[in-house]
Coordinates of C-alpha atoms in Angstrom, one line a residue:
M83 CA -24.3 78.1 34.2
S84 CA -27.4 77.0 36.3
E85 CA -27.3 74.8 39.4
N86 CA -29.3 72.7 36.9
E87 CA -26.7 72.8 33.8
I88 CA -23.8 72.2 36.9
A89 CA -25.8 69.0 38.6
T90 CA -26.6 67.8 34.8
K91 CA -22.9 67.8 34.3
V92 CA -21.9 66.2 37.6
I93 CA -24.4 63.4 37.6
G94 CA -22.8 62.7 34.1
C95 CA -19.2 62.8 35.5
A96 CA -20.3 60.5 38.6
I97 CA -22.0 57.9 36.1
E98 CA -19.5 58.1 33.9
V99 CA -17.0 57.3 37.8
H100 CA -18.9 54.5 38.5
R101 CA -19.1 52.2 35.7
A102 CA -15.3 52.6 35.8
L103 CA -15.0 51.5 39.2
G104 CA -18.5 49.6 39.9
P105 CA -19.5 50.2 43.6
G106 CA -17.9 48.8 46.9
L107 CA -14.6 50.9 47.1
L108 CA -14.1 54.1 49.5
E109 CA -16.1 57.7 49.8
S110 CA -12.1 58.5 49.2
T111 CA -11.7 57.3 46.1
Y112 CA -14.7 58.3 44.6
Q113 CA -14.4 61.7 45.5
Q114 CA -10.9 62.0 43.3
C115 CA -11.9 60.3 40.8
L116 CA -15.1 62.4 40.6
F117 CA -13.1 65.7 41.2
Y118 CA -10.5 64.8 38.7
K119 CA -13.5 64.5 35.8
L120 CA -15.0 67.4 36.7
K121 CA -11.8 69.4 36.6
K122 CA -11.0 67.5 33.5
E123 CA -14.6 69.0 32.0
G124 CA -13.6 72.3 32.9
L125 CA -15.7 73.0 35.5
R126 CA -14.6 75.1 38.7
V127 CA -14.2 72.4 41.5
V128 CA -13.0 72.5 45.1
K129 CA -12.3 69.9 47.4
E130 CA -13.1 69.2 50.8
K131 CA -14.6 73.1 51.2
P132 CA -14.2 74.3 55.0
I133 CA -18.1 75.6 56.0
P134 CA -18.0 77.8 59.7
L135 CA -20.3 77.3 61.5
I136 CA -21.8 81.2 62.9
F137 CA -23.6 81.0 66.1
E138 CA -24.4 84.3 68.2
E139 CA -22.1 86.2 66.0
V140 CA -19.7 84.0 66.7
Q141 CA -17.8 82.3 63.7
L142 CA -16.7 79.1 64.9
E143 CA -14.3 76.4 62.7
C144 CA -16.3 73.0 63.8
G145 CA -14.3 71.0 61.3
Y146 CA -17.3 70.7 58.5
R147 CA -16.2 70.2 55.2
I148 CA -18.4 69.5 51.8
D149 CA -17.0 66.9 49.9
L150 CA -17.2 68.9 46.0
L151 CA -18.4 72.5 45.8
V152 CA -18.8 72.9 41.9
E153 CA -18.8 76.5 40.4
N154 CA -19.4 78.0 43.9
K155 CA -22.7 77.1 43.3
V156 CA -23.5 73.5 43.9
V157 CA -22.7 70.9 46.9
I158 CA -22.0 67.2 46.8
E159 CA -21.7 65.2 49.7
L160 CA -20.5 61.7 48.8
K161 CA -21.0 58.3 50.2
S162 CA -20.8 54.4 50.0
V163 CA -22.6 52.5 52.0
D164 CA -25.5 50.3 52.2
A165 CA -28.4 52.7 52.3
L166 CA -29.1 56.3 52.4
H167 CA -30.7 57.5 55.8
D168 CA -32.3 60.7 57.2
L169 CA -28.9 61.5 58.7
H170 CA -27.2 62.1 55.0
M171 CA -30.3 64.0 53.9
A172 CA -29.9 66.7 57.5
Q173 CA -25.9 67.0 56.4
T174 CA -26.4 67.6 52.7
I175 CA -29.0 70.2 54.0
T176 CA -27.1 71.7 56.8
Y177 CA -24.4 72.1 54.4
L178 CA -26.4 74.1 52.1
K179 CA -27.9 76.2 55.2
L180 CA -24.8 77.6 56.8
G181 CA -23.0 78.2 52.7
N182 CA -26.1 79.8 52.0
Y183 CA -25.9 77.6 48.3
K184 CA -29.4 76.4 46.5
L185 CA -28.6 73.4 45.2
G186 CA -27.2 69.7 46.4
L187 CA -26.5 66.5 45.5
L188 CA -25.8 63.4 47.6
I189 CA -24.5 60.6 45.5
N190 CA -24.4 57.3 47.1
F191 CA -21.7 55.5 44.7
N192 CA -22.3 51.4 46.6
V193 CA -25.6 51.1 44.8
L194 CA -25.4 48.6 41.5
L195 CA -27.5 51.5 39.4
L196 CA -26.1 54.9 40.4
K197 CA -29.1 56.7 39.6
K198 CA -31.1 54.5 42.4
G199 CA -28.0 56.2 44.9
I200 CA -28.8 60.1 43.8
R201 CA -31.0 62.7 45.6
R202 CA -31.4 66.2 44.6
I203 CA -31.3 68.4 47.9
V204 CA -33.1 72.2 47.2
N205 CA -32.4 74.7 50.1
K206 CA -35.2 76.9 50.1
L207 CA -33.3 80.3 51.1

């Protein structure tokens, strides 16, 4: 399954979760529900995937964690904030680079219409 096909399924599941719960809840609530929904769809999903930082040949465990990693290909960074900022984009880009992943989805559930809270981020490897 390609990154784009995975992203399409993730977005569909995220929309279902948002329709059921609406905005205004904690990020962890959306994470749990989306994790459940993606697993139910038959996708391989890892929650809170640790991602090390390599600096000058030294691997550092700095506590970075990807919210959801789907099919070991697509990084999902979840938020429940008033608005997405450049810092949120930078965080997702960093995870893509550190893990050598091509595609990430930054999803903010704290919006009235979820499609306005989704950012697709491509790592140009």
